[in-house]
Every structure is written in structure tokens, then in C-alpha cells.
Amino acid sequence: AAGVIQSPRHLIKEKRETATLKCYPIPRHDTVYWYQQGPGQDPQFLISFYEKMQSDKGSIPDRFSAQQFSDYHSELNMSSLELGDSALYFCASSLAGSLGETQYFGPGTRLLVL
Amino acid sequence: GDSVTQMEGPVTLSEEAFLTINCTYTATGYPSLFWYVQYPGEGLQLLLKATKADDKGSNKGFEATYRKETTSFHLEKGSVQVSDSAVYFCALSDQSVRTDKLIFGTGTRLQVFP
């Protein structure tokens, strides 16, 4: 079965650079979530989209922005990168319907800021 | 706000031992509860879930029962294997809000030795 695809899988950037992370949800899923997992920490919710509209916002820095496109893929844009942005970034997708729908996670993008 | 509390790890067991990982939650609404597993270097995989009180989720020999009276969702397995070594995250999504963002516990590392 098709899973959530994230690219790139690994990314190395310098401080103050920009980065773009991409997420391709499971086909027919209409909701995308982004999470950030620091080293040894639990994943923290950043932002979510439903039908291309932002549906919820968590602890996402103002330096970050995201959007969901007409084909439902999503991109997380990160600017003015800081050392503390080094983390594993997960995308998850689900099919909106009854609440409590399962979120399926991608393999993550590991970002290292030097 | 909503939160999840997990027992701290690491939990170290011998193969075929009984496993319990405690998880309690605080939520204003009627949450759905999840256990996700993260193997080394990989993303998050749904292990099991329960969407209402007294539901029991089960998968691959793991079980957890949604106990509203004790606000708990403890993970159990009767006989662990070396291949179960991973980090286990308890999580909730709150059905009182529009989106199903997941709130995770801090994770419990399980190490199983032959």
C-alpha cells in the first residue's frame, strides 16, 4: 500500500539559510500534519491543512511557513535557519471524516543546521 | 491543556517477559488514544488505537484498554521479543476540537535482551 512520502530524507544547511521540505500524502487523504521531533524528544505539532486550507497551528516559528497544494501535497518552508531547528520533521496524513482518524506518518526528513 | 504522561524509560526486559508501559492523559473533551512505535532511525508507526471508553486496541500481541475512570491507556504485551525493542509513544487527539492533532507523551524506550 502507498505510504506518505517525504523528501528529502536528509538535509544539511548552514545557519541563516532556507530549506523546503516536501510531503506527499497517501492517495485520497485530504489532511496533512507537520511535526517536529528534536533529539530524544517527543514529536511536537507544527501545523495542519485540510482541503488546502490551514486547519490548526501549533508551536511553529514565524520563520516557518507551509501550504497544501491542489494535488494535496504539502511543503514546509523554513527560513533564517537556526542551530535549534536541527530535528526530524515528520509529515502525517489522514482522511477527514469521523474524529480520531488515524494519522499515517512518513519516514521523516532529518535536518541538520550547521 | 491536554497532555499525556508516560512512564520514563528505558524499560529493560528479557525475551518472553511481560511488558507494561503506563500512560495517563488529561483532556478537556473526549479524546481518542493511540500507541505509536518508533524503531531506530525510522518514522512513527501506529501500533494500536481506541476511540472511546472501554475500547481495547490490539495489534501484534500488544493491547491497551481505554479507561476513562482512571484516564489511562496502559500498553501491555504478554511475551516480548528482541524485535520489540523500540521507543513507544502514547498519544491523544482531542475530539472536542476541529483538528485531530496528536499530543504525544515523552516516549518510553524498550530494550529487550535475549
Tab-separated table of C-alpha atoms in Angstrom:
chain	number	residue	atom	x	y	z
A	1	ALA	CA	0.000	0.000	0.000
A	2	ALA	CA	1.132	3.514	-0.738
A	3	GLY	CA	2.575	5.413	2.194
A	4	VAL	CA	3.387	9.004	2.982
A	5	ILE	CA	6.420	10.200	1.043
A	6	GLN	CA	8.760	12.859	2.324
A	7	SER	CA	11.646	14.480	0.563
A	8	PRO	CA	14.436	14.963	1.033
A	9	ARG	CA	15.203	12.324	3.652
A	10	HIS	CA	18.295	14.162	4.852
A	11	LEU	CA	19.217	17.816	4.577
A	12	ILE	CA	22.226	19.770	5.758
A	13	LYS	CA	22.055	23.561	5.841
A	14	GLU	CA	24.067	26.429	7.244
A	15	LYS	CA	22.703	28.943	9.725
A	16	ARG	CA	20.536	31.631	8.157
A	17	GLU	CA	19.874	29.524	5.059
A	18	THR	CA	16.444	28.394	3.897
A	19	ALA	CA	15.049	24.905	3.497
A	20	THR	CA	11.971	23.412	1.867
A	21	LEU	CA	10.576	20.085	2.972
A	22	LYS	CA	8.021	18.251	0.872
A	23	CYS	CA	5.296	15.817	1.811
A	24	TYR	CA	3.144	13.649	-0.446
A	25	PRO	CA	0.185	12.194	1.454
A	26	ILE	CA	-1.396	8.826	0.947
A	27	PRO	CA	-3.672	8.984	-2.132
A	28	ARG	CA	-7.161	10.321	-1.319
A	29	HIS	CA	-6.050	11.650	2.070
A	30	ASP	CA	-7.126	15.270	2.397
A	31	THR	CA	-5.436	16.287	5.666
A	32	VAL	CA	-1.738	16.831	6.260
A	33	TYR	CA	0.057	17.445	9.553
A	34	TRP	CA	3.622	18.535	10.244
A	35	TYR	CA	5.509	17.588	13.405
A	36	GLN	CA	8.985	18.394	14.679
A	37	GLN	CA	10.927	15.895	16.795
A	38	GLY	CA	14.058	17.149	18.494
A	39	PRO	CA	16.782	14.700	19.578
A	40	GLY	CA	15.445	12.390	22.251
A	41	GLN	CA	12.140	14.250	22.399
A	42	ASP	CA	8.529	13.589	21.532
A	43	PRO	CA	7.071	14.944	18.295
A	44	GLN	CA	5.582	18.417	18.568
A	45	PHE	CA	2.728	19.529	16.321
A	46	LEU	CA	3.569	22.416	13.996
A	47	ILE	CA	0.696	22.948	11.580
A	48	SER	CA	-2.045	21.135	9.673
A	49	PHE	CA	-4.048	21.555	6.483
A	50	TYR	CA	-7.423	20.280	5.409
A	51	GLU	CA	-8.524	20.641	1.814
A	52	LYS	CA	-5.692	23.106	1.149
A	53	MET	CA	-6.681	25.405	3.992
A	54	GLN	CA	-4.744	25.749	7.226
A	55	SER	CA	-6.794	23.988	9.871
A	56	ASP	CA	-4.693	24.277	13.005
A	57	LYS	CA	-1.449	25.814	14.138
A	58	GLY	CA	0.851	24.725	16.904
A	59	SER	CA	4.306	25.770	18.021
A	60	ILE	CA	5.532	26.793	14.593
A	61	PRO	CA	8.041	29.662	14.495
A	62	ASP	CA	7.182	32.725	12.432
A	63	ARG	CA	10.234	31.899	10.294
A	64	PHE	CA	8.409	28.820	9.064
A	65	SER	CA	5.520	28.715	6.646
A	66	ALA	CA	3.645	25.925	4.975
A	67	GLN	CA	0.963	25.288	2.429
A	68	GLN	CA	-1.004	22.491	0.843
A	69	PHE	CA	-1.346	22.435	-2.918
A	70	SER	CA	-4.171	21.407	-5.244
A	71	ASP	CA	-2.757	17.878	-5.514
A	72	TYR	CA	-2.759	17.726	-1.678
A	73	HIS	CA	0.985	17.615	-1.330
A	74	SER	CA	2.390	19.999	1.250
A	75	GLU	CA	5.595	21.984	1.654
A	76	LEU	CA	7.179	23.337	4.816
A	77	ASN	CA	9.357	26.359	4.153
A	78	MET	CA	11.935	27.245	6.759
A	79	SER	CA	13.906	30.488	6.607
A	80	SER	CA	16.716	32.034	8.656
A	81	LEU	CA	17.604	28.590	9.946
A	82	GLU	CA	18.975	28.325	13.455
A	83	LEU	CA	21.002	25.583	15.113
A	84	GLY	CA	17.957	24.718	17.198
A	85	ASP	CA	15.980	23.846	14.076
A	86	SER	CA	18.030	20.662	13.729
A	87	ALA	CA	15.456	17.938	14.160
A	88	LEU	CA	13.456	15.223	12.485
A	89	TYR	CA	10.447	16.639	10.653
A	90	PHE	CA	7.518	14.325	10.136
A	91	CYS	CA	4.583	14.689	7.868
A	92	ALA	CA	1.437	12.688	8.503
A	93	SER	CA	-1.753	12.342	6.508
A	94	SER	CA	-5.271	11.252	7.249
A	95	LEU	CA	-8.693	11.131	5.663
A	96	ALA	CA	-11.064	13.557	7.344
A	97	GLY	CA	-14.281	12.018	8.463
A	98	SER	CA	-15.025	10.805	11.915
A	99	LEU	CA	-12.804	12.381	14.508
A	100	GLY	CA	-9.993	10.223	15.777
A	101	GLU	CA	-8.965	9.117	12.309
A	102	THR	CA	-5.550	7.501	12.206
A	103	GLN	CA	-2.661	9.648	11.097
A	104	TYR	CA	-0.114	7.834	8.949
A	105	PHE	CA	3.408	9.125	9.252
A	106	GLY	CA	6.093	9.460	6.649
A	107	PRO	CA	9.697	8.412	7.301
A	108	GLY	CA	10.692	11.960	8.177
A	109	THR	CA	13.251	14.478	6.953
A	110	ARG	CA	16.308	14.785	9.126
A	111	LEU	CA	17.505	18.399	9.066
A	112	LEU	CA	20.914	19.346	10.360
A	113	VAL	CA	21.762	23.017	10.667
A	114	LEU	CA	25.466	23.788	10.993
B	1	GLY	CA	-4.459	21.992	28.135
B	2	ASP	CA	-4.443	18.394	27.003
B	3	SER	CA	-1.417	16.300	27.958
B	4	VAL	CA	-0.056	12.761	28.041
B	5	THR	CA	2.202	11.324	30.737
B	6	GLN	CA	4.215	8.171	30.173
B	7	MET	CA	6.442	6.181	32.440
B	8	GLU	CA	10.069	7.021	31.966
B	9	GLY	CA	12.433	4.573	30.373
B	10	PRO	CA	14.389	2.789	29.479
B	11	VAL	CA	12.488	-0.348	30.235
B	12	THR	CA	14.832	-3.317	30.074
B	13	LEU	CA	13.407	-6.823	29.799
B	14	SER	CA	14.478	-10.315	28.919
B	15	GLU	CA	12.868	-12.025	25.967
B	16	GLU	CA	9.445	-13.550	26.785
B	17	ALA	CA	8.934	-11.256	29.784
B	18	PHE	CA	5.675	-9.405	30.391
B	19	LEU	CA	5.574	-5.758	29.379
B	20	THR	CA	3.597	-2.864	30.814
B	21	ILE	CA	4.158	0.750	29.808
B	22	ASN	CA	1.961	3.139	31.742
B	23	CYS	CA	0.210	6.059	30.091
B	24	THR	CA	-2.214	8.540	31.606
B	25	TYR	CA	-3.827	11.521	29.974
B	26	THR	CA	-5.552	14.820	30.676
B	27	ALA	CA	-8.107	16.081	28.204
B	28	THR	CA	-10.979	18.533	28.230
B	29	GLY	CA	-13.052	16.634	25.698
B	30	TYR	CA	-13.387	13.048	24.563
B	31	PRO	CA	-10.002	12.022	23.232
B	32	SER	CA	-9.017	9.177	21.001
B	33	LEU	CA	-5.948	7.384	22.291
B	34	PHE	CA	-3.063	5.898	20.353
B	35	TRP	CA	0.163	4.000	20.765
B	36	TYR	CA	2.832	4.664	18.153
B	37	VAL	CA	6.148	2.831	17.872
B	38	GLN	CA	9.401	4.208	16.512
B	39	TYR	CA	12.156	1.794	15.559
B	40	PRO	CA	15.713	3.126	15.402
B	41	GLY	CA	16.192	5.509	12.512
B	42	GLU	CA	12.606	5.153	11.330
B	43	GLY	CA	9.354	7.063	11.417
B	44	LEU	CA	6.336	6.577	13.619
B	45	GLN	CA	4.105	3.575	13.065
B	46	LEU	CA	0.644	3.227	14.524
B	47	LEU	CA	0.588	0.253	16.870
B	48	LEU	CA	-2.997	0.430	18.112
B	49	LYS	CA	-5.746	2.852	18.984
B	50	ALA	CA	-9.027	3.232	20.866
B	51	THR	CA	-11.623	5.900	20.225
B	52	LYS	CA	-13.983	5.581	23.178
B	53	ALA	CA	-14.090	4.459	26.774
B	54	ASP	CA	-13.688	0.700	27.421
B	55	ASP	CA	-12.456	0.087	23.865
B	56	LYS	CA	-9.489	-2.267	23.648
B	57	GLY	CA	-6.946	-1.760	20.909
B	58	SER	CA	-4.743	-4.682	19.949
B	59	ASN	CA	-2.078	-5.484	17.376
B	60	LYS	CA	0.930	-7.820	17.126
B	61	GLY	CA	0.301	-9.132	20.645
B	62	PHE	CA	0.127	-5.655	22.169
B	63	GLU	CA	-3.025	-4.490	23.930
B	64	ALA	CA	-4.277	-1.333	25.591
B	65	THR	CA	-7.673	-0.545	27.111
B	66	TYR	CA	-9.157	2.955	27.216
B	67	ARG	CA	-10.019	3.516	30.899
B	68	LYS	CA	-11.950	6.718	31.353
B	69	GLU	CA	-12.315	6.306	35.120
B	70	THR	CA	-8.548	6.243	35.606
B	71	THR	CA	-7.720	8.320	32.461
B	72	SER	CA	-5.277	5.643	31.425
B	73	PHE	CA	-4.254	3.706	28.326
B	74	HIS	CA	-1.529	1.334	29.501
B	75	LEU	CA	0.281	-0.758	26.898
B	76	GLU	CA	0.778	-4.477	27.621
B	77	LYS	CA	2.296	-7.482	25.931
B	78	GLY	CA	2.440	-10.940	27.395
B	79	SER	CA	5.765	-12.039	25.906
B	80	VAL	CA	8.178	-9.544	24.384
B	81	GLN	CA	10.710	-10.304	21.680
B	82	VAL	CA	14.049	-8.747	20.869
B	83	SER	CA	12.434	-7.260	17.768
B	84	ASP	CA	10.075	-5.238	20.002
B	85	SER	CA	12.999	-3.044	21.061
B	86	ALA	CA	11.949	0.482	20.102
B	87	VAL	CA	10.568	3.722	21.507
B	88	TYR	CA	6.856	3.671	22.293
B	89	PHE	CA	4.781	6.859	22.292
B	90	CYS	CA	1.365	7.244	23.825
B	91	ALA	CA	-0.691	9.972	22.156
B	92	LEU	CA	-4.130	11.521	22.131
B	93	SER	CA	-6.237	13.534	19.775
B	94	ASP	CA	-8.985	15.605	21.314
B	95	GLN	CA	-12.389	15.173	19.720
B	96	SER	CA	-13.618	18.478	21.117
B	97	VAL	CA	-11.623	20.476	18.579
B	98	ARG	CA	-11.863	20.533	14.804
B	99	THR	CA	-8.492	19.059	14.019
B	100	ASP	CA	-7.006	15.797	15.183
B	101	LYS	CA	-3.518	16.999	16.001
B	102	LEU	CA	-1.719	14.442	18.107
B	103	ILE	CA	-0.336	15.258	21.521
B	104	PHE	CA	2.418	12.846	22.435
B	105	GLY	CA	3.904	11.638	25.663
B	106	THR	CA	7.661	11.774	26.078
B	107	GLY	CA	8.162	8.228	24.816
B	108	THR	CA	9.411	5.095	26.575
B	109	ARG	CA	12.407	3.228	25.249
B	110	LEU	CA	12.068	-0.549	25.476
B	111	GLN	CA	15.154	-2.728	25.319
B	112	VAL	CA	14.666	-6.482	25.104
B	113	PHE	CA	17.645	-8.781	25.554
B	114	PRO	CA	17.886	-12.445	24.510
